[in-house]
Amino acid sequence: MYQSSKILDEFKPIDVAEAERLLNIEIAENTTKIVVLDDDPTGVQTVHDISVFTNWEADSLRDGFAEENNLFYILTNSRGLTEEQTTKVHKEIAAAVDAVAKEAGKEYIFISRSDSTLRGHFPLETSLLRDAYEKNNGKKIDGEILCPFFKEGGRFTINNVHYVKYGDELIPANETEFAQDKTFGYTSYTMPEYIEEKTAGEFKAEDVTCISLEDIHNMDIDGIYEQLMEVKDFNKIVVNAVDYADLKVFCIALFRAMKAGKVFMFRTAASIVKVMGGVTDQPLLTREKMVTRETSNGGVIVVGSHTAKTTNQLEELKTRDDITFIELEANLVKDEEAFEKEVQRCLALEEECIANGRTVCCYTTRALITADTGNKEDELRLSVRISDAVQSLVGRLKVTPAFVVAKGGITSSDVGTKALAVKKANVLGQIKPGIPVWQTGADSKFPETPYVIFPGNVGEAETLREAVEVLMGK
């Protein structure tokens, strides 16, 4: 059932100043390090001046635990992995984090940050983390909190239904293109039903604890606290939210429940990470804040995402005549030799343009290429093969671009970790709402180059063009 977006403004106002005052007290008293495992690089889309690591080596984790910030990110890229691969990765990370936490003498919790449109390896990832945490710490995790609210991307949860905003309408997530995902699709209308569907009935819809907007907007912190205190046996908690103030009220109760001894696992979108981390608001980034090394070279934009939103944004970008557009014929992917020749053709064009000061946009054929085997993991492998080609259009460059923009989750992860070889990056902030910018480290392929991570499912038709215009300074 569609809703008018006007409903977002119809809830009882919250005393935001009081909520922030109470929340800041709880954050200041919290000594538990928050380790955010991000299944693609877009998860830093709400924070700034936070570290993101692309590996889980002991030295990297020591840096994360030693920082003053109460959270840091580890990029797993697991949305681009098979179940077998993500199982291996999560077991490795859980063991490595626990070892360094014990060495540092610090408590920790995991947030499994994933897609705000409910795609990804759920419940696999949080189940793996739960098993490892309980084994390593001798503590039971009482409940798992699901909070897919993401204001910047137009994702709202109302009466336990998760919505995606399109124009002036809120459309239930299960009726969007995202729910049709070949690998991570779903059919459920409400969040409790989604949980039952994804857990194959292990956790029943009627057993889910739902934190209502009514209680949040009445600031019934004690009532929410009591709900959290009653959760046990890894049962699920759904947080309804239409604004950041809602998360602030919820997190006051959450931190109090944690202080009282309750332990939670988290499967969330990006917004609650910002609130739990006490990350302040800051203005959108200007070119001067991002481009610290002036160059006469052009920039590079690579587009891998196939969502309708991305395609519309690409068409709008094409209205600029000072950008050269190069289409990678992705339909050649099943012919290894022909596909490699196609990649080399694109690279040669790119090199020439960038060296001559012209910004270039490389994009894959807009038709979705499918394996047609009936096997979801074959579809994932095929998309990874295409993404690998896309990232190589940055990774094999011999000329340094003025900036790099990657469009799409898997694409941006591959560009960050493989093409740019980033081990640690600082999140500068956002170039547009929900669109983060990394500053690449000294050991990366193009040091101190602004890297814009543009999710496939974020922004309006003009947002990609506007972001590129900021970077180009025109």
Short mmCIF file of C-alpha atoms in Angstrom, two decimals:
data_model
loop_
_atom_site.label_atom_id
_atom_site.label_comp_id
_atom_site.label_asym_id
_atom_site.label_seq_id
_atom_site.Cartn_x
_atom_site.Cartn_y
_atom_site.Cartn_z
CA MET A 1 0.00 0.00 0.00
CA TYR A 2 1.53 3.32 -1.12
CA GLN A 3 1.66 6.29 1.27
CA SER A 4 1.93 10.01 0.58
CA SER A 5 5.25 11.37 1.81
CA LYS A 6 3.20 13.99 3.71
CA ILE A 7 2.83 11.38 6.45
CA LEU A 8 6.46 12.04 7.40
CA ASP A 9 5.49 15.46 8.75
CA GLU A 10 2.38 14.33 10.64
CA PHE A 11 3.97 12.82 13.74
CA LYS A 12 4.05 14.50 17.12
CA PRO A 13 7.19 16.68 17.43
CA ILE A 14 10.06 15.39 19.56
CA ASP A 15 11.99 17.61 21.97
CA VAL A 16 15.21 17.19 19.99
CA ALA A 17 17.38 19.26 22.33
CA GLU A 18 16.36 17.12 25.32
CA ALA A 19 16.83 13.90 23.35
CA GLU A 20 20.33 15.01 22.33
CA ARG A 21 21.20 16.00 25.91
CA LEU A 22 20.16 12.60 27.27
CA LEU A 23 21.83 10.72 24.42
CA ASN A 24 25.13 12.56 24.84
CA ILE A 25 25.20 11.52 28.50
CA GLU A 26 24.78 7.85 27.50
CA ILE A 27 27.40 8.06 24.72
CA ALA A 28 29.91 9.67 27.08
CA GLU A 29 29.43 6.83 29.58
CA ASN A 30 29.69 4.08 26.96
CA THR A 31 33.13 2.47 26.83
CA THR A 32 32.23 -0.30 24.38
CA LYS A 33 33.93 0.00 20.98
CA ILE A 34 31.51 -0.24 18.06
CA VAL A 35 32.95 -2.28 15.19
CA VAL A 36 30.95 -1.70 12.01
CA LEU A 37 31.23 -4.43 9.40
CA ASP A 38 30.18 -2.88 6.12
CA ASP A 39 29.07 -5.11 3.27
CA ASP A 40 29.94 -2.40 0.73
CA PRO A 41 31.69 0.99 0.99
CA THR A 42 28.49 3.04 0.89
CA GLY A 43 27.88 2.49 4.60
CA VAL A 44 30.00 5.49 5.59
CA GLN A 45 27.41 7.72 3.91
CA THR A 46 26.33 9.38 7.19
CA VAL A 47 29.66 9.97 8.96
CA HIS A 48 32.83 12.06 8.73
CA ASP A 49 36.33 11.89 10.22
CA ILE A 50 35.91 8.17 10.84
CA SER A 51 38.39 5.50 9.78
CA VAL A 52 37.49 2.71 7.39
CA PHE A 53 39.80 -0.27 7.00
CA THR A 54 39.71 -2.55 3.98
CA ASN A 55 41.43 -5.40 5.83
CA TRP A 56 41.29 -7.00 9.25
CA GLU A 57 44.98 -7.47 9.95
CA ALA A 58 45.95 -7.11 13.61
CA ASP A 59 47.77 -3.80 13.11
CA SER A 60 44.76 -2.23 11.39
CA LEU A 61 42.45 -3.37 14.18
CA ARG A 62 44.89 -2.07 16.81
CA ASP A 63 44.67 1.34 15.13
CA GLY A 64 40.88 1.15 15.23
CA PHE A 65 40.70 0.19 18.89
CA ALA A 66 43.29 2.84 19.84
CA GLU A 67 41.39 5.73 18.21
CA GLU A 68 39.41 8.17 20.33
CA ASN A 69 36.34 7.63 18.16
CA ASN A 70 33.98 5.05 19.65
CA LEU A 71 33.57 3.35 16.28
CA PHE A 72 35.45 2.33 13.16
CA TYR A 73 34.51 0.52 9.96
CA ILE A 74 35.81 -2.67 8.39
CA LEU A 75 34.87 -3.08 4.73
CA THR A 76 33.90 -6.72 4.08
CA ASN A 77 32.42 -6.27 0.56
CA SER A 78 30.29 -9.28 1.44
CA ARG A 79 27.34 -8.22 -0.70
CA GLY A 80 29.57 -9.20 -3.60
CA LEU A 81 30.53 -12.56 -2.04
CA THR A 82 28.95 -16.01 -2.13
CA GLU A 83 27.58 -17.54 1.08
CA GLU A 84 30.73 -19.66 1.40
CA GLN A 85 32.99 -16.64 0.97
CA THR A 86 31.09 -14.42 3.40
CA THR A 87 31.09 -17.23 5.97
CA LYS A 88 34.87 -17.43 5.77
CA VAL A 89 35.30 -13.64 5.96
CA HIS A 90 33.00 -13.20 8.96
CA LYS A 91 34.65 -16.01 10.91
CA GLU A 92 38.06 -14.46 10.24
CA ILE A 93 36.94 -10.97 11.25
CA ALA A 94 35.17 -12.13 14.40
CA ALA A 95 38.30 -13.98 15.56
CA ALA A 96 40.65 -11.12 14.68
CA VAL A 97 38.52 -8.45 16.37
CA ASP A 98 38.14 -10.52 19.52
CA ALA A 99 41.89 -11.13 19.78
CA VAL A 100 42.76 -7.43 19.43
CA ALA A 101 39.94 -6.36 21.78
CA LYS A 102 41.24 -8.70 24.49
CA GLU A 103 44.77 -7.41 23.90
CA ALA A 104 43.49 -3.82 24.29
CA GLY A 105 41.30 -4.75 27.26
CA LYS A 106 38.17 -3.36 25.61
CA GLU A 107 34.59 -4.51 25.21
CA TYR A 108 33.09 -4.40 21.73
CA ILE A 109 29.88 -4.93 19.80
CA PHE A 110 29.25 -5.53 16.11
CA ILE A 111 27.02 -3.57 13.78
CA SER A 112 26.42 -5.40 10.52
CA ARG A 113 25.78 -2.41 8.25
CA SER A 114 23.96 -3.40 5.10
CA ASP A 115 21.54 -2.20 2.47
CA SER A 116 18.71 0.18 3.37
CA THR A 117 16.51 -1.67 0.88
CA LEU A 118 17.02 -4.97 2.77
CA ARG A 119 19.38 -6.81 0.41
CA GLY A 120 22.42 -8.76 1.55
CA HIS A 121 23.40 -11.95 3.40
CA PHE A 122 20.80 -11.84 6.17
CA PRO A 123 20.49 -13.71 8.52
CA LEU A 124 23.77 -15.47 7.69
CA GLU A 125 26.16 -12.70 8.66
CA THR A 126 24.70 -11.75 12.03
CA SER A 127 24.21 -15.42 12.90
CA LEU A 128 27.92 -16.05 12.28
CA LEU A 129 28.90 -13.02 14.35
CA ARG A 130 26.59 -14.10 17.16
CA ASP A 131 28.10 -17.60 17.31
CA ALA A 132 31.65 -16.23 17.39
CA TYR A 133 30.90 -13.50 19.93
CA GLU A 134 29.14 -15.86 22.34
CA LYS A 135 31.92 -18.43 22.06
CA ASN A 136 34.70 -15.85 22.49
CA ASN A 137 33.11 -13.80 25.27
CA GLY A 138 30.99 -16.30 27.18
CA LYS A 139 28.01 -13.91 26.92
CA LYS A 140 24.66 -14.51 25.31
CA ILE A 141 23.43 -11.97 22.77
CA ASP A 142 19.90 -11.16 23.86
CA GLY A 143 18.52 -9.72 20.66
CA GLU A 144 19.16 -8.49 17.14
CA ILE A 145 18.14 -4.94 16.23
CA LEU A 146 17.00 -4.26 12.67
CA CYS A 147 16.93 -0.58 11.72
CA PRO A 148 16.89 0.00 7.94
CA PHE A 149 15.91 3.70 8.27
CA PHE A 150 18.15 5.90 6.11
CA LYS A 151 16.86 9.43 5.77
CA GLU A 152 19.35 10.61 3.15
CA GLY A 153 18.27 7.83 0.81
CA GLY A 154 14.53 8.22 1.46
CA ARG A 155 14.07 5.00 3.48
CA PHE A 156 11.51 5.15 6.28
CA THR A 157 9.92 2.51 8.55
CA ILE A 158 6.31 3.21 9.56
CA ASN A 159 3.97 0.77 11.34
CA ASN A 160 6.59 -1.95 10.77
CA VAL A 161 6.53 -1.44 6.97
CA HIS A 162 9.76 -0.29 5.35
CA TYR A 163 9.27 2.27 2.57
CA VAL A 164 11.36 3.69 -0.26
CA LYS A 165 10.58 7.28 -1.26
CA TYR A 166 9.97 7.94 -4.95
CA GLY A 167 9.04 11.57 -5.57
CA ASP A 168 6.07 12.34 -3.30
CA GLU A 169 5.22 8.68 -2.67
CA LEU A 170 6.42 6.11 -0.17
CA ILE A 171 6.43 2.66 -1.75
CA PRO A 172 6.76 -0.51 0.37
CA ALA A 173 10.24 -1.93 -0.19
CA ASN A 174 8.82 -5.30 -1.28
CA GLU A 175 7.15 -3.55 -4.25
CA THR A 176 10.37 -1.92 -5.50
CA GLU A 177 13.00 -3.14 -7.97
CA PHE A 178 15.30 -3.86 -5.02
CA ALA A 179 13.06 -6.67 -3.76
CA GLN A 180 13.43 -8.32 -7.20
CA ASP A 181 17.20 -8.66 -6.70
CA LYS A 182 18.39 -11.89 -8.36
CA THR A 183 20.53 -12.82 -5.36
CA PHE A 184 18.87 -11.18 -2.35
CA GLY A 185 15.21 -10.77 -3.30
CA TYR A 186 12.25 -11.01 -0.92
CA THR A 187 8.45 -10.73 -0.95
CA SER A 188 7.35 -9.70 2.56
CA TYR A 189 5.38 -6.50 3.17
CA THR A 190 6.17 -5.94 6.87
CA MET A 191 9.51 -6.15 8.66
CA PRO A 192 8.39 -8.96 11.00
CA GLU A 193 7.24 -10.96 7.95
CA TYR A 194 10.57 -10.21 6.25
CA ILE A 195 12.39 -11.63 9.27
CA GLU A 196 10.28 -14.79 9.22
CA GLU A 197 10.80 -15.15 5.45
CA LYS A 198 14.57 -14.66 5.59
CA THR A 199 15.09 -16.92 8.62
CA ALA A 200 12.91 -19.62 7.01
CA GLY A 201 10.56 -19.56 9.98
CA GLU A 202 13.20 -19.85 12.70
CA PHE A 203 12.07 -16.46 14.03
CA LYS A 204 8.32 -15.92 13.80
CA ALA A 205 6.77 -12.58 12.84
CA GLU A 206 4.55 -12.57 15.93
CA ASP A 207 7.61 -12.87 18.22
CA VAL A 208 9.34 -9.75 16.86
CA THR A 209 9.57 -6.78 19.26
CA CYS A 210 8.54 -3.60 17.43
CA ILE A 211 9.56 -0.17 18.69
CA SER A 212 6.64 2.03 17.64
CA LEU A 213 6.70 5.60 16.37
CA GLU A 214 4.01 6.40 18.93
CA ASP A 215 6.28 5.45 21.84
CA ILE A 216 9.25 7.21 20.25
CA HIS A 217 7.36 10.47 19.62
CA ASN A 218 5.89 10.36 23.13
CA MET A 219 9.52 10.02 24.28
CA ASP A 220 8.52 6.99 26.31
CA ILE A 221 12.15 6.09 26.94
CA ASP A 222 11.31 3.96 29.98
CA GLY A 223 8.74 1.97 27.97
CA ILE A 224 11.22 1.33 25.14
CA TYR A 225 13.86 0.37 27.71
CA GLU A 226 11.48 -2.18 29.22
CA GLN A 227 10.79 -3.65 25.78
CA LEU A 228 14.53 -4.07 25.19
CA MET A 229 15.10 -5.58 28.63
CA GLU A 230 12.54 -8.31 27.91
CA VAL A 231 14.17 -9.51 24.67
CA LYS A 232 16.06 -12.80 24.89
CA ASP A 233 17.24 -15.78 22.82
CA PHE A 234 18.46 -13.60 19.93
CA ASN A 235 14.91 -12.53 19.12
CA LYS A 236 14.50 -9.64 16.72
CA ILE A 237 13.73 -5.98 17.35
CA VAL A 238 12.42 -3.69 14.59
CA VAL A 239 12.89 0.07 14.99
CA ASN A 240 10.34 2.30 13.29
CA ALA A 241 11.80 5.69 12.30
CA VAL A 242 11.05 8.67 10.07
CA ASP A 243 13.77 11.06 11.26
CA TYR A 244 17.09 11.15 13.09
CA ALA A 245 15.34 12.38 16.23
CA ASP A 246 13.54 9.02 16.40
CA LEU A 247 16.86 7.18 16.49
CA LYS A 248 18.16 9.48 19.20
CA VAL A 249 15.20 8.66 21.46
CA PHE A 250 15.58 4.94 20.75
CA CYS A 251 19.34 5.00 21.36
CA ILE A 252 18.92 6.58 24.81
CA ALA A 253 16.90 3.50 25.82
CA LEU A 254 19.31 1.23 23.95
CA PHE A 255 22.43 2.48 25.73
CA ARG A 256 20.62 2.24 29.07
CA ALA A 257 19.66 -1.38 28.35
CA MET A 258 23.27 -2.14 27.36
CA LYS A 259 24.49 -0.50 30.58
CA ALA A 260 22.09 -2.76 32.48
CA GLY A 261 23.78 -5.81 30.94
CA LYS A 262 21.80 -6.51 27.77
CA VAL A 263 23.85 -7.46 24.71
CA PHE A 264 22.63 -6.80 21.18
CA MET A 265 23.60 -7.55 17.61
CA PHE A 266 22.74 -5.02 14.91
CA ARG A 267 21.64 -5.33 11.28
CA THR A 268 21.12 -1.79 10.12
CA ALA A 269 21.43 0.84 7.43
CA ALA A 270 23.82 3.76 7.85
CA SER A 271 21.78 6.23 9.92
CA ILE A 272 21.84 4.55 13.32
CA VAL A 273 25.63 4.21 13.12
CA LYS A 274 25.89 7.99 13.03
CA VAL A 275 23.63 8.33 16.07
CA MET A 276 25.33 5.63 18.14
CA GLY A 277 28.71 7.08 17.26
CA GLY A 278 27.70 10.62 18.25
CA VAL A 279 28.86 11.87 14.84
CA THR A 280 27.97 15.54 14.36
CA ASP A 281 26.31 17.09 11.33
CA GLN A 282 28.57 18.93 8.90
CA PRO A 283 27.98 20.82 5.63
CA LEU A 284 28.26 19.03 2.30
CA LEU A 285 31.82 18.95 0.96
CA THR A 286 33.11 21.61 -1.41
CA ARG A 287 35.68 21.02 -4.15
CA GLU A 288 38.31 22.78 -2.00
CA LYS A 289 37.72 20.30 0.84
CA MET A 290 38.17 17.30 -1.50
CA VAL A 291 40.72 18.16 -4.20
CA THR A 292 43.92 18.83 -2.27
CA ARG A 293 46.26 18.18 -5.20
CA GLU A 294 45.56 20.41 -8.19
CA THR A 295 46.13 18.78 -11.58
CA SER A 296 45.39 19.52 -15.22
CA ASN A 297 44.21 15.93 -15.69
CA GLY A 298 40.56 15.02 -16.04
CA GLY A 299 38.64 12.87 -13.59
CA VAL A 300 37.13 9.41 -14.05
CA ILE A 301 33.60 8.17 -13.34
CA VAL A 302 32.79 4.45 -13.53
CA VAL A 303 29.21 3.21 -13.48
CA GLY A 304 28.42 -0.44 -12.76
CA SER A 305 25.03 -0.35 -11.02
CA HIS A 306 22.02 -1.37 -13.13
CA THR A 307 19.23 0.11 -11.02
CA ALA A 308 16.73 2.30 -12.88
CA LYS A 309 17.81 5.17 -10.62
CA THR A 310 21.41 4.84 -11.80
CA THR A 311 20.43 4.65 -15.47
CA ASN A 312 18.35 7.82 -15.12
CA GLN A 313 21.26 9.55 -13.42
CA LEU A 314 23.62 8.47 -16.19
CA GLU A 315 21.28 9.87 -18.84
CA GLU A 316 21.18 13.19 -16.99
CA LEU A 317 24.99 13.24 -16.76
CA LYS A 318 25.13 12.78 -20.54
CA THR A 319 23.61 16.25 -20.95
CA ARG A 320 27.09 17.65 -20.26
CA ASP A 321 29.21 17.99 -23.40
CA ASP A 322 32.50 18.41 -21.50
CA ILE A 323 32.57 14.74 -20.44
CA THR A 324 33.51 11.85 -22.75
CA PHE A 325 31.29 8.77 -22.40
CA ILE A 326 32.66 5.28 -23.03
CA GLU A 327 30.36 2.25 -22.99
CA LEU A 328 31.86 -1.08 -21.89
CA GLU A 329 30.07 -3.81 -23.83
CA ALA A 330 29.25 -6.04 -20.85
CA ASN A 331 27.38 -8.52 -23.06
CA LEU A 332 30.82 -9.82 -24.13
CA VAL A 333 31.49 -11.07 -20.58
CA LYS A 334 30.91 -14.74 -21.41
CA ASP A 335 33.72 -14.61 -24.05
CA GLU A 336 36.90 -14.06 -22.04
CA GLU A 337 39.15 -13.02 -24.95
CA ALA A 338 36.62 -10.67 -26.53
CA PHE A 339 35.83 -9.10 -23.15
CA GLU A 340 39.52 -8.40 -22.43
CA LYS A 341 39.88 -6.68 -25.84
CA GLU A 342 36.86 -4.55 -24.97
CA VAL A 343 38.40 -3.53 -21.64
CA GLN A 344 41.65 -2.57 -23.39
CA ARG A 345 39.74 -0.47 -25.94
CA CYS A 346 38.03 1.46 -23.14
CA LEU A 347 41.30 1.93 -21.24
CA ALA A 348 43.08 3.42 -24.25
CA LEU A 349 40.29 5.96 -24.74
CA GLU A 350 40.27 6.81 -21.04
CA GLU A 351 44.03 7.39 -20.88
CA GLU A 352 43.92 9.77 -23.84
CA CYS A 353 41.02 11.80 -22.43
CA ILE A 354 42.28 12.10 -18.86
CA ALA A 355 45.80 13.09 -19.97
CA ASN A 356 44.27 15.81 -22.16
CA GLY A 357 42.36 17.25 -19.21
CA ARG A 358 38.99 15.79 -20.13
CA THR A 359 36.82 13.97 -17.58
CA VAL A 360 35.62 10.57 -18.74
CA CYS A 361 32.65 8.39 -17.75
CA CYS A 362 32.88 4.63 -18.34
CA TYR A 363 29.65 2.69 -17.96
CA THR A 364 28.48 -0.85 -18.56
CA THR A 365 25.82 -1.79 -21.08
CA ARG A 366 22.52 -0.84 -19.45
CA ALA A 367 20.83 -4.17 -20.25
CA LEU A 368 21.21 -6.49 -17.24
CA ILE A 369 23.42 -9.46 -18.19
CA THR A 370 22.20 -12.69 -16.57
CA ALA A 371 23.65 -16.20 -16.26
CA ASP A 372 20.24 -17.81 -16.88
CA THR A 373 21.21 -20.99 -15.01
CA GLY A 374 18.60 -20.68 -12.26
CA ASN A 375 21.44 -20.51 -9.70
CA LYS A 376 21.54 -17.28 -7.64
CA GLU A 377 25.25 -17.61 -6.99
CA ASP A 378 25.96 -17.92 -10.75
CA GLU A 379 24.25 -14.56 -11.14
CA LEU A 380 26.45 -13.13 -8.41
CA ARG A 381 29.63 -14.54 -10.00
CA LEU A 382 28.72 -13.02 -13.35
CA SER A 383 28.08 -9.60 -11.84
CA VAL A 384 31.41 -9.85 -9.99
CA ARG A 385 33.21 -10.62 -13.28
CA ILE A 386 31.71 -7.51 -14.86
CA SER A 387 32.52 -5.44 -11.77
CA ASP A 388 36.11 -6.69 -11.90
CA ALA A 389 36.37 -5.36 -15.46
CA VAL A 390 34.87 -2.04 -14.38
CA GLN A 391 37.31 -1.59 -11.50
CA SER A 392 40.20 -2.38 -13.83
CA LEU A 393 39.24 0.73 -15.81
CA VAL A 394 40.61 2.60 -12.78
CA GLY A 395 43.16 0.07 -11.53
CA ARG A 396 45.00 -0.22 -14.86
CA LEU A 397 45.22 3.53 -15.48
CA LYS A 398 48.78 4.83 -15.94
CA VAL A 399 47.74 8.47 -15.58
CA THR A 400 46.50 9.89 -12.26
CA PRO A 401 42.94 11.25 -12.48
CA ALA A 402 41.88 14.42 -10.67
CA PHE A 403 39.14 12.46 -8.89
CA VAL A 404 37.43 9.06 -8.98
CA VAL A 405 33.68 8.44 -8.79
CA ALA A 406 32.29 4.90 -8.61
CA LYS A 407 28.56 4.24 -8.99
CA GLY A 408 27.15 1.09 -7.37
CA GLY A 409 27.92 -0.97 -4.27
CA ILE A 410 29.99 -3.84 -5.67
CA THR A 411 31.65 -1.48 -8.16
CA SER A 412 32.67 1.02 -5.49
CA SER A 413 34.03 -1.71 -3.25
CA ASP A 414 36.16 -3.17 -6.02
CA VAL A 415 37.42 0.25 -7.08
CA GLY A 416 38.36 1.10 -3.49
CA THR A 417 40.06 -2.15 -2.54
CA LYS A 418 41.37 -3.54 -5.84
CA ALA A 419 41.81 -0.59 -8.20
CA LEU A 420 42.91 2.05 -5.68
CA ALA A 421 44.43 -0.52 -3.26
CA VAL A 422 43.21 1.44 -0.23
CA LYS A 423 44.09 -0.14 3.13
CA LYS A 424 42.87 2.68 5.33
CA ALA A 425 40.89 5.75 4.35
CA ASN A 426 39.52 8.74 6.16
CA VAL A 427 35.88 9.54 5.50
CA LEU A 428 35.89 13.24 4.61
CA GLY A 429 32.10 13.50 4.67
CA GLN A 430 29.44 13.67 1.95
CA ILE A 431 29.42 15.41 -1.42
CA LYS A 432 25.61 15.05 -1.55
CA PRO A 433 23.28 13.57 1.09
CA GLY A 434 24.07 9.86 1.47
CA ILE A 435 27.06 9.96 -0.90
CA PRO A 436 30.38 9.60 0.97
CA VAL A 437 33.88 10.67 -0.01
CA TRP A 438 37.05 8.88 1.05
CA GLN A 439 40.44 10.50 1.11
CA THR A 440 42.77 7.76 -0.05
CA GLY A 441 45.79 6.95 2.11
CA ALA A 442 49.46 7.40 1.28
CA ASP A 443 49.85 3.72 0.37
CA SER A 444 47.05 3.70 -2.22
CA LYS A 445 47.45 3.77 -6.01
CA PHE A 446 46.49 7.45 -6.24
CA PRO A 447 47.34 8.99 -2.82
CA GLU A 448 45.15 11.83 -1.50
CA THR A 449 42.78 11.56 -4.44
CA PRO A 450 39.12 12.19 -3.58
CA TYR A 451 37.16 8.98 -4.08
CA VAL A 452 33.40 9.42 -4.29
CA ILE A 453 31.40 6.32 -3.41
CA PHE A 454 28.02 6.76 -5.07
CA PRO A 455 25.44 4.10 -4.07
CA GLY A 456 23.37 2.66 -6.90
CA ASN A 457 20.10 3.35 -5.09
CA VAL A 458 20.61 6.92 -3.81
CA GLY A 459 19.79 10.36 -5.20
CA GLU A 460 17.48 11.95 -7.73
CA ALA A 461 17.98 12.01 -11.51
CA GLU A 462 20.25 15.07 -11.34
CA THR A 463 22.34 14.06 -8.28
CA LEU A 464 25.21 12.33 -10.13
CA ARG A 465 25.55 15.28 -12.51
CA GLU A 466 25.53 17.75 -9.62
CA ALA A 467 28.18 15.79 -7.69
CA VAL A 468 30.46 15.64 -10.74
CA GLU A 469 29.97 19.39 -11.28
CA VAL A 470 31.18 20.04 -7.73
CA LEU A 471 34.33 18.00 -8.42
CA MET A 472 34.95 19.65 -11.79
CA GLY A 473 34.38 23.10 -10.32
CA LYS A 474 31.86 23.96 -13.03
#
